[in-house]
Amino acid sequence: MTKLKDNYFEIKRAGINSTFQDNGRTNLNHIGIPISGVMDKRNFILANALLKNETNTPVIEFAYQGPLLEFNGDKIYFVITGDVKFEIIKNNNEKIIGSPYNVYAIEDKDQIDIQSTNKSVYGYLSISENIILDEIWDSFSTNTKAKIGSNNGEKLSDNQKIKISHKNRNTALTKLNYIDKKIEYIRVMKATNFDYFSEKAKEVFFKKEFKVTKLSDRMGMRLEGQILENVVSTNIKSEGLVKGVVQVPSDGNPIIMFADHGTIGGYPKIANVISADFDKIAQMTPGTAIKFKEVNLKEAEKLFKLYNLETTNLINQIS
Amino acid sequence: MIKNILNLGDAAVYCDFGKDVNQEININVINYFKNIKDKKIEGITNITPSYNKLIVSFDLEVTSYSKVKKIIENIELDKKFEKENKLIEIPVCCEKDFKLDHDRLEKKLGITYNKILEIFFSKEYFCYMTGFIAGMPFLGDVSEKLRAKRLKTPRVKVPKGSIGLTEQFCNIYTYESPGGWNIIGNTPLEIFNKENLSEPALINPGDKVKFSRITQEEYDKIKR
């Protein structure tokens, strides 16, 4: 019997912010370790569902420009999710324009060139094999700030190799027709320091537009456009933070906490993005206008159920 | 005791223990934290204690605000966890390269650096919380004679191991990070060690810390 070749990707170009992610690690906030994990959960779930992978299989998450990977080994399957422009460059130099949510097979020396995300930030690459990664605290997620997790807590870098398992799983070339709807509002709930803000600031928060700034990453998103005047105190005694909380520091510009956020902070909390809208807000690019709409707890819980139902429906539509 | 329970977004319970920052309130927060953690309640994804708040995050797919709130309201507190707290000795070197805010502190506090260090090293500190960055302990209470505000413009890089002061607290930078605290010295110890999977943070909420002054020579020896 001939020896099987090693399966691996060679990273020809790492992209801007390419990391390994899964659902993240829980119950470590009390020692300063955030939850991390994917920024767009639905696209992560779909990426694994399209390949019939187990639900929490780690994937490569990329932002804006993704990696260019050369595959070495025996045939595997991959899928890309998100609003992503990519090409498959076959080993005979033939180029195939890729479509997200479509499973493709690749063979030895084929390349996947993930060129860019269209009017969105994050995309996902999942494969039919397991990427060989280090698990720490029940997660493969990379947290580049704390240097924890897969790939020694670092982003992907040029010329590195990623080892892949060798199960030779047969996978159907499944696909899904999915275009993410844009929404007009990001829905939020009032948070614990809402009354720290002036009447005018409260009104502005729900009526005027904010803009996403370039100072946005996996830790958080800074907004600008309206200054929110604080009439009580611009500092609170440091306390825990959660994903989606909107803090307002003394300059009056809101910051929304994302997956890799610091676990505690001392700025007043004006609002909280509802769980159903986490994926949407994470995908907003710098320059995008944001308007907030208030919902109550009951509505937020209902909207989350609806969000989950939509995801389930999409999984059922995979053919 | 908990004064008020609110929701923070749709997937977290916000337990408010009041406005004051003192050890009595914080011990209460930590006691709740340890008891809730011990119960291993289904769906809970994080329990984050701070000076006078406790935030319990959960997976909205598994449970809900009303369910988790009810559990917290009815929890029976077992005091046994108080015994878990440790006293940890942290060696600190306050030589030239490490005392970044020597001049600023002397000027602000109006006492000599030797006096500052004498006061600083004379007492034990209590760990109110650990976090912001991995393993960073927030310790108190610093003597009233040593209370200084944070820097107006934070440093872009505070060296790993730096011991910082701000108002009634001191902290330890577990790795290089931006920060605005007044730096008086540096410890050669690994305060956060991810290789130690079960106990990565050396100092946990509720622990006590005694700083001991070491020379540059001793510092280098430990560092090696």
Coordinates of C-alpha atoms in Angstrom, one line a residue:
Chain A
M1 CA 0.0 0.0 0.0
T2 CA 1.3 3.4 -0.9
K3 CA 1.8 5.8 2.0
L4 CA -0.7 8.6 2.1
K5 CA 0.6 12.0 1.6
D6 CA 0.5 14.6 4.3
N7 CA -2.5 16.9 3.9
Y8 CA -1.8 20.5 4.5
F9 CA -2.5 24.1 3.4
E10 CA 0.4 26.4 2.6
I11 CA -0.5 29.9 3.4
K12 CA 0.7 32.0 0.4
R13 CA -0.9 35.1 1.7
A14 CA -2.4 35.3 5.2
G15 CA -4.9 38.1 4.6
I16 CA -5.7 40.9 7.0
N17 CA -7.1 39.2 10.1
S18 CA -7.3 35.4 9.6
T19 CA -7.8 33.3 12.7
F20 CA -9.1 29.9 13.7
Q21 CA -12.5 30.2 15.5
D22 CA -15.2 28.1 16.9
N23 CA -17.9 28.9 19.5
G24 CA -15.3 30.2 21.9
R25 CA -14.4 29.4 25.5
T26 CA -16.7 29.9 28.4
N27 CA -16.5 30.5 32.2
L28 CA -13.1 32.2 32.2
N29 CA -14.2 35.9 32.4
H30 CA -13.4 35.9 36.1
I31 CA -9.7 35.6 35.3
G32 CA -9.7 38.0 32.4
I33 CA -10.3 35.7 29.4
P34 CA -13.1 36.7 27.1
I35 CA -15.3 34.3 25.2
S36 CA -13.8 34.9 21.8
G37 CA -15.3 32.7 19.0
V38 CA -16.8 33.5 15.7
M39 CA -18.1 37.0 15.0
D40 CA -20.9 35.8 12.7
K41 CA -22.4 32.7 14.2
R42 CA -24.9 31.9 11.5
N43 CA -22.3 31.8 8.7
F44 CA -20.1 29.6 11.0
I45 CA -23.0 27.2 11.5
L46 CA -23.8 27.1 7.8
A47 CA -20.2 26.5 6.8
N48 CA -20.1 23.4 8.9
A49 CA -23.7 22.3 8.0
L50 CA -22.9 22.4 4.3
L51 CA -20.1 19.9 4.8
K52 CA -22.1 17.8 7.4
N53 CA -19.3 18.6 9.9
E54 CA -20.0 18.5 13.6
T55 CA -21.5 21.9 14.7
N56 CA -18.6 23.2 16.6
T57 CA -15.8 22.3 14.2
P58 CA -13.2 25.1 14.0
V59 CA -13.0 27.1 10.8
I60 CA -10.8 29.9 9.4
E61 CA -12.4 33.3 10.0
F62 CA -11.1 36.1 7.8
A63 CA -11.8 39.8 7.6
Y64 CA -11.9 42.0 4.5
Q65 CA -9.2 40.2 2.6
G66 CA -8.9 36.4 3.2
P67 CA -6.0 34.1 2.8
L68 CA -4.6 32.5 -0.4
L69 CA -4.0 28.9 0.4
E70 CA -2.3 26.1 -1.6
F71 CA -3.6 22.7 -0.8
N72 CA -1.3 19.7 -0.7
G73 CA -2.6 16.2 -0.4
D74 CA -5.5 14.0 -1.4
K75 CA -8.8 15.4 -2.4
I76 CA -10.8 17.3 0.2
Y77 CA -13.9 19.5 0.1
F78 CA -14.3 23.0 1.3
V79 CA -17.0 25.7 1.5
I80 CA -16.8 29.5 2.0
T81 CA -19.7 31.3 3.7
G82 CA -20.4 35.0 4.0
D83 CA -20.6 37.6 1.2
V84 CA -17.2 36.6 -0.2
K85 CA -15.4 36.9 -3.6
F86 CA -13.0 34.0 -4.2
E87 CA -11.4 31.9 -6.9
I88 CA -10.2 28.4 -7.1
I89 CA -7.0 28.1 -9.1
K90 CA -6.7 24.5 -10.3
N91 CA -3.3 22.9 -10.5
N92 CA -3.4 23.2 -14.3
N93 CA -3.9 27.0 -13.8
E94 CA -7.6 26.9 -14.8
K95 CA -9.5 29.5 -12.7
I96 CA -13.0 28.9 -11.3
I97 CA -14.9 31.8 -9.9
G98 CA -16.2 30.6 -6.5
S99 CA -19.7 31.0 -5.1
P100 CA -20.2 31.1 -1.3
Y101 CA -22.4 28.4 0.2
N102 CA -21.3 25.9 -2.6
V103 CA -19.2 23.0 -1.7
Y104 CA -16.1 22.4 -3.9
A105 CA -13.6 19.7 -4.1
I106 CA -9.9 20.5 -4.3
E107 CA -6.9 18.4 -5.2
D108 CA -3.1 18.5 -4.8
K109 CA -1.7 21.9 -5.6
D110 CA -5.0 23.6 -6.1
Q111 CA -5.3 27.0 -4.6
I112 CA -8.1 28.9 -2.9
D113 CA -7.7 32.6 -3.3
I114 CA -10.1 34.5 -0.9
Q115 CA -9.9 37.9 -2.4
S116 CA -12.4 40.0 -0.4
T117 CA -15.6 40.3 1.5
N118 CA -18.2 42.4 -0.3
K119 CA -19.7 45.2 1.8
S120 CA -19.2 43.0 4.8
V121 CA -16.4 42.2 7.2
Y122 CA -16.2 38.5 8.0
G123 CA -16.2 35.3 6.0
Y124 CA -15.5 31.6 6.9
L125 CA -13.6 28.7 5.3
S126 CA -14.6 25.3 6.4
I127 CA -13.2 22.0 5.1
S128 CA -14.3 18.3 5.1
E129 CA -11.3 17.3 7.2
N130 CA -10.2 18.4 10.7
I131 CA -7.6 21.1 10.8
I132 CA -4.9 19.9 13.3
L133 CA -5.0 22.5 16.1
D134 CA -4.3 22.9 19.8
E135 CA -7.4 23.1 22.0
I136 CA -7.2 25.2 25.1
W137 CA -10.0 25.4 27.7
D138 CA -12.4 23.5 25.4
S139 CA -12.0 25.8 22.4
F140 CA -9.8 26.2 19.3
S141 CA -10.5 29.9 19.1
T142 CA -7.5 32.2 18.7
N143 CA -7.5 35.2 20.9
T144 CA -4.7 37.3 19.4
K145 CA -4.8 39.9 22.2
A146 CA -4.1 37.5 25.0
K147 CA -2.1 35.2 22.7
I148 CA -4.3 32.3 23.6
G149 CA -5.6 29.4 21.5
S150 CA -4.8 27.8 18.2
N151 CA -1.7 28.9 16.2
N152 CA 0.0 30.0 19.5
G153 CA -2.6 32.8 19.8
E154 CA -1.5 34.4 16.6
K155 CA -3.2 35.4 13.3
L156 CA -2.3 33.3 10.3
S157 CA 1.0 34.4 8.8
D158 CA 2.5 34.2 5.3
N159 CA 4.2 30.9 4.4
Q160 CA 3.1 28.9 7.4
K161 CA 1.6 25.4 6.9
I162 CA -1.7 24.2 8.4
K163 CA -1.9 20.4 8.9
I164 CA -5.1 18.7 8.0
S165 CA -6.4 15.3 9.0
H166 CA -6.6 12.4 6.6
K167 CA -10.0 10.8 6.8
N168 CA -10.9 11.1 3.1
R169 CA -14.5 11.6 3.9
N170 CA -16.8 11.6 0.9
T171 CA -18.9 14.7 0.8
A172 CA -21.7 15.7 -1.5
L173 CA -21.3 18.9 -3.5
T174 CA -24.1 20.5 -1.6
K175 CA -25.2 24.1 -1.8
L176 CA -27.5 26.7 -0.4
N177 CA -29.0 29.8 -1.9
Y178 CA -28.6 32.4 0.7
I179 CA -28.3 36.1 0.6
D180 CA -28.2 37.8 3.9
K181 CA -30.8 40.5 4.2
K182 CA -29.6 44.0 5.2
I183 CA -31.5 45.5 8.1
E184 CA -32.4 49.0 8.7
Y185 CA -31.9 49.1 12.4
I186 CA -29.7 47.4 15.0
R187 CA -32.0 46.5 17.8
V188 CA -30.9 47.3 21.4
M189 CA -32.1 47.3 24.9
K190 CA -31.5 50.0 27.4
A191 CA -28.6 49.1 29.7
T192 CA -27.8 49.7 33.3
N193 CA -26.4 53.3 33.0
F194 CA -29.0 54.6 30.5
D195 CA -30.0 57.3 33.0
Y196 CA -26.5 58.7 33.1
F197 CA -27.2 60.4 29.8
S198 CA -28.9 63.7 29.2
E199 CA -32.5 63.7 27.8
K200 CA -31.1 65.0 24.6
A201 CA -28.5 62.2 24.4
K202 CA -31.2 59.6 25.0
E203 CA -33.2 61.0 22.1
V204 CA -30.2 61.3 19.8
F205 CA -29.2 57.7 20.6
F206 CA -32.5 56.3 19.2
K207 CA -33.2 58.9 16.5
K208 CA -29.9 59.9 14.8
E209 CA -27.4 58.0 12.7
F210 CA -24.0 56.8 13.9
K211 CA -21.2 55.7 11.7
V212 CA -18.9 52.7 12.0
T213 CA -15.3 53.9 12.3
K214 CA -12.1 52.1 11.2
L215 CA -11.3 51.5 14.9
S216 CA -13.3 48.3 14.8
D217 CA -12.0 44.8 15.2
R218 CA -12.8 41.5 17.0
M219 CA -12.6 43.4 20.4
G220 CA -15.1 46.1 19.6
M221 CA -16.5 48.7 17.3
R222 CA -16.2 52.4 17.8
L223 CA -18.9 54.6 16.4
E224 CA -18.9 58.3 15.7
G225 CA -21.3 61.0 14.4
Q226 CA -23.2 61.9 17.6
I227 CA -21.7 62.9 20.9
L228 CA -23.7 61.4 23.8
E229 CA -23.7 63.8 26.7
N230 CA -23.3 62.3 30.1
V231 CA -24.9 64.2 33.0
V232 CA -24.0 61.9 35.9
S233 CA -20.4 60.5 35.6
T234 CA -18.2 59.5 32.7
N235 CA -16.7 56.7 34.8
I236 CA -18.2 54.0 36.8
K237 CA -16.4 51.5 39.2
S238 CA -15.1 48.9 36.8
E239 CA -17.5 46.0 36.3
G240 CA -18.0 43.0 34.0
L241 CA -18.7 43.5 30.3
V242 CA -20.7 41.3 28.0
K243 CA -20.8 40.9 24.2
G244 CA -22.9 43.5 22.6
V245 CA -22.8 46.1 25.4
V246 CA -22.5 49.7 24.2
Q247 CA -20.2 51.7 26.4
V248 CA -19.8 55.5 26.2
P249 CA -16.4 56.9 27.4
S250 CA -15.9 60.5 28.3
D251 CA -15.5 61.7 24.7
G252 CA -19.2 60.7 24.1
N253 CA -18.6 58.3 21.2
P254 CA -20.1 54.8 21.8
I255 CA -18.1 51.6 21.7
I256 CA -19.7 48.2 21.2
M257 CA -18.0 45.2 22.8
F258 CA -17.4 42.2 20.6
A259 CA -16.1 38.6 21.0
D260 CA -12.5 39.5 22.3
H261 CA -13.5 42.4 24.6
G262 CA -11.8 43.1 27.8
T263 CA -13.6 41.3 30.6
I264 CA -14.2 44.4 32.8
G265 CA -14.5 48.1 32.0
G266 CA -15.3 51.4 33.7
Y267 CA -17.4 53.3 31.1
P268 CA -21.1 53.8 31.5
K269 CA -23.3 51.3 29.6
I270 CA -26.0 53.0 27.6
A271 CA -27.5 50.0 25.7
N272 CA -27.0 46.4 24.7
V273 CA -27.3 45.0 21.2
I274 CA -29.7 42.1 21.2
S275 CA -28.3 38.6 20.6
A276 CA -30.4 38.2 17.4
D277 CA -28.5 41.1 15.8
F278 CA -24.9 40.2 16.8
D279 CA -24.1 38.8 13.4
K280 CA -25.5 41.8 11.6
I281 CA -23.6 44.4 13.5
A282 CA -20.3 42.4 13.3
Q283 CA -20.6 42.5 9.5
M284 CA -20.9 46.3 9.3
T285 CA -18.0 47.9 7.5
P286 CA -16.3 51.3 8.4
G287 CA -18.4 54.1 7.1
T288 CA -21.7 52.2 7.4
A289 CA -24.6 54.2 9.0
I290 CA -26.2 52.6 12.0
K291 CA -29.5 53.5 13.6
F292 CA -30.6 51.9 16.9
K293 CA -34.1 50.8 17.7
E294 CA -35.2 50.0 21.2
V295 CA -36.8 46.7 22.1
N296 CA -37.7 45.2 25.4
L297 CA -36.5 41.9 26.9
K298 CA -39.6 39.9 25.8
E299 CA -39.2 41.1 22.2
A300 CA -35.4 40.4 22.3
E301 CA -36.0 36.8 23.4
K302 CA -38.6 36.4 20.7
L303 CA -36.4 37.8 18.0
F304 CA -33.6 35.4 19.1
K305 CA -36.0 32.5 18.7
L306 CA -36.8 33.7 15.3
Y307 CA -33.2 34.1 14.4
N308 CA -32.5 30.5 15.5
L309 CA -35.5 29.3 13.5
E310 CA -34.2 31.1 10.4
T311 CA -30.9 29.4 10.8
T312 CA -32.6 26.0 11.2
N313 CA -34.6 26.6 8.0
L314 CA -31.5 27.5 6.1
I315 CA -29.8 24.2 7.2
N316 CA -32.9 22.4 6.0
Q317 CA -32.7 24.0 2.6
I318 CA -29.2 22.7 2.0
S319 CA -29.4 20.4 -1.1
Chain B
M1 CA -26.4 41.1 49.9
I2 CA -27.7 41.8 46.4
K3 CA -29.6 45.1 46.4
N4 CA -31.0 44.8 42.9
I5 CA -31.1 42.3 40.1
L6 CA -31.5 43.6 36.5
N7 CA -30.9 42.3 33.0
L8 CA -27.9 43.4 31.0
G9 CA -29.1 42.8 27.4
D10 CA -31.0 39.6 26.8
A11 CA -28.3 37.1 27.9
A12 CA -26.9 38.3 31.2
V13 CA -28.1 38.9 34.8
Y14 CA -26.7 42.0 36.5
C15 CA -26.5 41.7 40.3
D16 CA -25.9 45.0 42.0
F17 CA -24.4 44.9 45.5
G18 CA -24.5 48.7 45.9
K19 CA -22.3 51.7 45.0
D20 CA -19.5 51.5 47.6
V21 CA -16.2 49.9 47.0
N22 CA -15.0 48.1 50.1
Q23 CA -13.8 44.6 51.1
E24 CA -17.0 43.7 52.9
I25 CA -19.2 44.2 49.8
N26 CA -16.6 42.6 47.6
I27 CA -16.3 39.5 49.8
N28 CA -20.0 39.1 49.4
V29 CA -19.8 39.4 45.6
I30 CA -17.0 36.8 45.6
N31 CA -19.1 34.5 47.8
Y32 CA -22.0 34.6 45.4
F33 CA -19.5 34.1 42.5
K34 CA -18.1 30.9 44.0
N35 CA -21.4 29.5 45.0
I36 CA -23.0 30.1 41.6
K37 CA -19.9 28.6 39.9
D38 CA -20.0 25.6 42.2
K39 CA -23.7 24.8 41.3
K40 CA -22.7 24.4 37.6
I41 CA -26.0 25.8 36.4
E42 CA -27.0 24.7 32.9
G43 CA -26.5 27.4 30.3
I44 CA -24.3 29.7 32.3
T45 CA -21.4 30.9 30.1
N46 CA -19.6 33.3 32.4
I47 CA -19.8 34.7 36.0
T48 CA -17.9 37.9 36.3
P49 CA -17.3 39.4 39.7
S50 CA -16.1 43.0 40.2
Y51 CA -15.9 45.5 43.1
N52 CA -19.7 45.6 43.8
K53 CA -21.3 43.9 40.8
L54 CA -21.7 40.3 39.6
I55 CA -22.6 39.6 36.0
V56 CA -23.9 36.2 35.1
S57 CA -24.0 35.6 31.4
F58 CA -25.9 32.7 29.8
D59 CA -26.6 31.0 26.6
L60 CA -30.0 32.2 25.4
E61 CA -30.5 29.0 23.5
V62 CA -30.4 27.0 26.8
T63 CA -31.9 29.3 29.5
S64 CA -33.3 32.7 30.0
Y65 CA -33.1 35.8 32.2
S66 CA -36.1 34.9 34.3
K67 CA -34.9 31.4 35.0
V68 CA -31.3 32.4 35.9
K69 CA -32.6 35.3 38.0
K70 CA -34.8 32.9 40.0
I71 CA -31.9 30.6 40.6
I72 CA -29.7 33.4 41.9
E73 CA -32.5 34.8 44.1
N74 CA -33.0 31.4 45.8
I75 CA -29.4 30.3 46.0
E76 CA -28.3 29.0 49.4
L77 CA -24.9 30.4 50.2
D78 CA -22.3 28.0 51.5
K79 CA -19.5 29.8 53.3
K80 CA -16.9 27.0 52.8
F81 CA -15.4 28.8 49.8
E82 CA -13.9 31.5 51.9
K83 CA -11.3 29.1 53.1
E84 CA -10.0 28.7 49.5
N85 CA -8.4 32.1 49.6
K86 CA -4.6 32.1 49.5
L87 CA -1.9 34.5 50.6
I88 CA 0.6 35.0 47.8
E89 CA 4.0 36.7 48.0
I90 CA 5.0 38.7 45.0
P91 CA 8.6 39.9 44.7
V92 CA 9.0 43.4 43.3
C93 CA 12.0 45.2 42.1
C94 CA 11.8 49.0 42.2
E95 CA 15.2 49.9 40.6
K96 CA 15.8 52.4 37.9
D97 CA 14.3 50.8 34.8
F98 CA 11.2 49.6 36.6
K99 CA 10.0 52.7 38.5
L100 CA 8.6 54.5 35.5
D101 CA 6.6 57.0 37.5
H102 CA 9.2 57.8 40.2
D103 CA 9.3 61.5 39.6
R104 CA 5.6 61.9 39.0
L105 CA 4.7 60.1 42.2
E106 CA 7.2 62.0 44.4
K107 CA 5.8 65.3 43.0
K108 CA 2.2 64.3 43.3
L109 CA 2.3 62.7 46.7
G110 CA 4.9 65.1 48.2
I111 CA 7.0 62.4 49.8
T112 CA 10.3 60.7 48.9
Y113 CA 10.3 57.6 46.9
N114 CA 11.8 55.6 49.7
K115 CA 8.9 56.7 51.9
I116 CA 6.4 55.7 49.1
L117 CA 8.0 52.2 48.9
E118 CA 8.1 51.9 52.7
I119 CA 4.4 52.5 52.9
F120 CA 3.6 50.4 49.9
F121 CA 5.4 47.3 51.1
S122 CA 4.1 47.6 54.7
K123 CA 0.7 46.0 54.1
E124 CA -1.2 43.1 52.6
Y125 CA -3.5 43.7 49.7
F126 CA -6.8 42.1 48.9
C127 CA -7.8 40.9 45.4
Y128 CA -11.1 42.5 44.5
M129 CA -11.2 41.1 41.0
T130 CA -9.1 39.6 38.2
G131 CA -9.5 40.7 34.6
F132 CA -9.6 43.3 32.0
I133 CA -6.6 41.5 30.5
A134 CA -5.9 37.8 31.3
G135 CA -4.9 37.4 34.9
M136 CA -4.6 41.1 35.9
P137 CA -5.4 41.4 39.6
F138 CA -7.0 44.6 41.1
L139 CA -5.7 44.9 44.6
G140 CA -6.6 47.1 47.5
D141 CA -6.6 49.1 49.6
V142 CA -3.6 51.3 49.0
S143 CA -2.7 53.7 51.9
E144 CA -4.4 57.1 51.6
K145 CA -0.9 58.6 51.5
L146 CA -0.2 56.9 48.1
R147 CA -3.4 57.8 46.2
A148 CA -2.7 59.2 42.8
K149 CA -4.9 59.6 39.7
R150 CA -4.1 57.7 36.6
L151 CA -1.9 59.3 33.9
K152 CA -3.8 61.8 31.7
T153 CA -2.4 60.2 28.6
P154 CA -2.0 56.4 29.1
R155 CA 1.2 54.7 28.0
V156 CA 0.9 52.8 24.7
K157 CA 3.0 50.1 26.2
V158 CA 3.3 49.2 29.9
P159 CA 6.0 46.5 30.3
K160 CA 4.9 43.0 31.4
G161 CA 5.2 42.6 35.2
S162 CA 4.7 46.3 36.0
I163 CA 3.1 47.1 39.3
G164 CA 0.8 50.1 39.0
L165 CA -1.0 52.4 41.4
T166 CA -4.3 54.3 40.9
E167 CA -6.3 55.8 43.7
Q168 CA -7.1 53.0 46.3
F169 CA -5.9 50.2 44.0
C170 CA -2.8 48.6 42.7
N171 CA -2.5 46.1 39.8
I172 CA 0.0 43.9 38.0
Y173 CA 0.3 44.0 34.2
T174 CA 0.3 40.3 33.3
Y175 CA 1.6 41.1 29.8
E176 CA 2.7 44.1 27.8
S177 CA -0.4 46.2 27.3
P178 CA -1.5 49.9 27.0
G179 CA -2.3 51.4 30.4
G180 CA -2.5 54.5 32.5
W181 CA -1.5 53.4 36.1
N182 CA 1.5 54.9 37.9
I183 CA 4.2 52.3 37.7
I184 CA 6.4 51.8 40.8
G185 CA 8.2 48.6 40.1
N186 CA 8.2 45.2 38.3
T187 CA 7.8 41.6 39.3
P188 CA 9.8 38.8 37.7
L189 CA 7.0 36.3 38.4
E190 CA 4.6 34.9 35.8
I191 CA 1.3 36.2 37.1
F192 CA -0.6 34.6 34.3
N193 CA 0.6 31.2 32.9
K194 CA -1.6 29.6 30.2
E195 CA 0.5 26.4 30.4
N196 CA -1.0 25.9 33.8
L197 CA -4.5 24.8 32.5
S198 CA -6.3 24.3 35.8
E199 CA -4.9 27.5 37.6
P200 CA -3.6 29.9 34.9
A201 CA -4.1 33.0 37.1
L202 CA -1.8 33.2 40.1
I203 CA -4.0 35.7 41.9
N204 CA -7.8 35.1 42.0
P205 CA -10.6 37.2 43.4
G206 CA -10.6 36.9 47.3
D207 CA -6.9 36.1 47.5
K208 CA -4.4 38.2 49.5
V209 CA -1.1 39.5 48.2
K210 CA 2.0 40.5 50.1
F211 CA 4.6 42.4 48.1
S212 CA 8.3 42.0 49.0
R213 CA 11.1 44.3 47.8
I214 CA 13.9 42.6 45.9
T215 CA 17.2 43.9 44.3
Q216 CA 18.0 43.9 40.6
E217 CA 20.2 40.9 41.2
E218 CA 17.5 38.9 42.8
Y219 CA 15.1 39.9 40.1
D220 CA 17.5 38.7 37.4
K221 CA 17.9 35.4 39.2
I222 CA 14.2 34.7 39.4
K223 CA 13.7 35.8 35.8
R224 CA 16.3 33.2 34.6

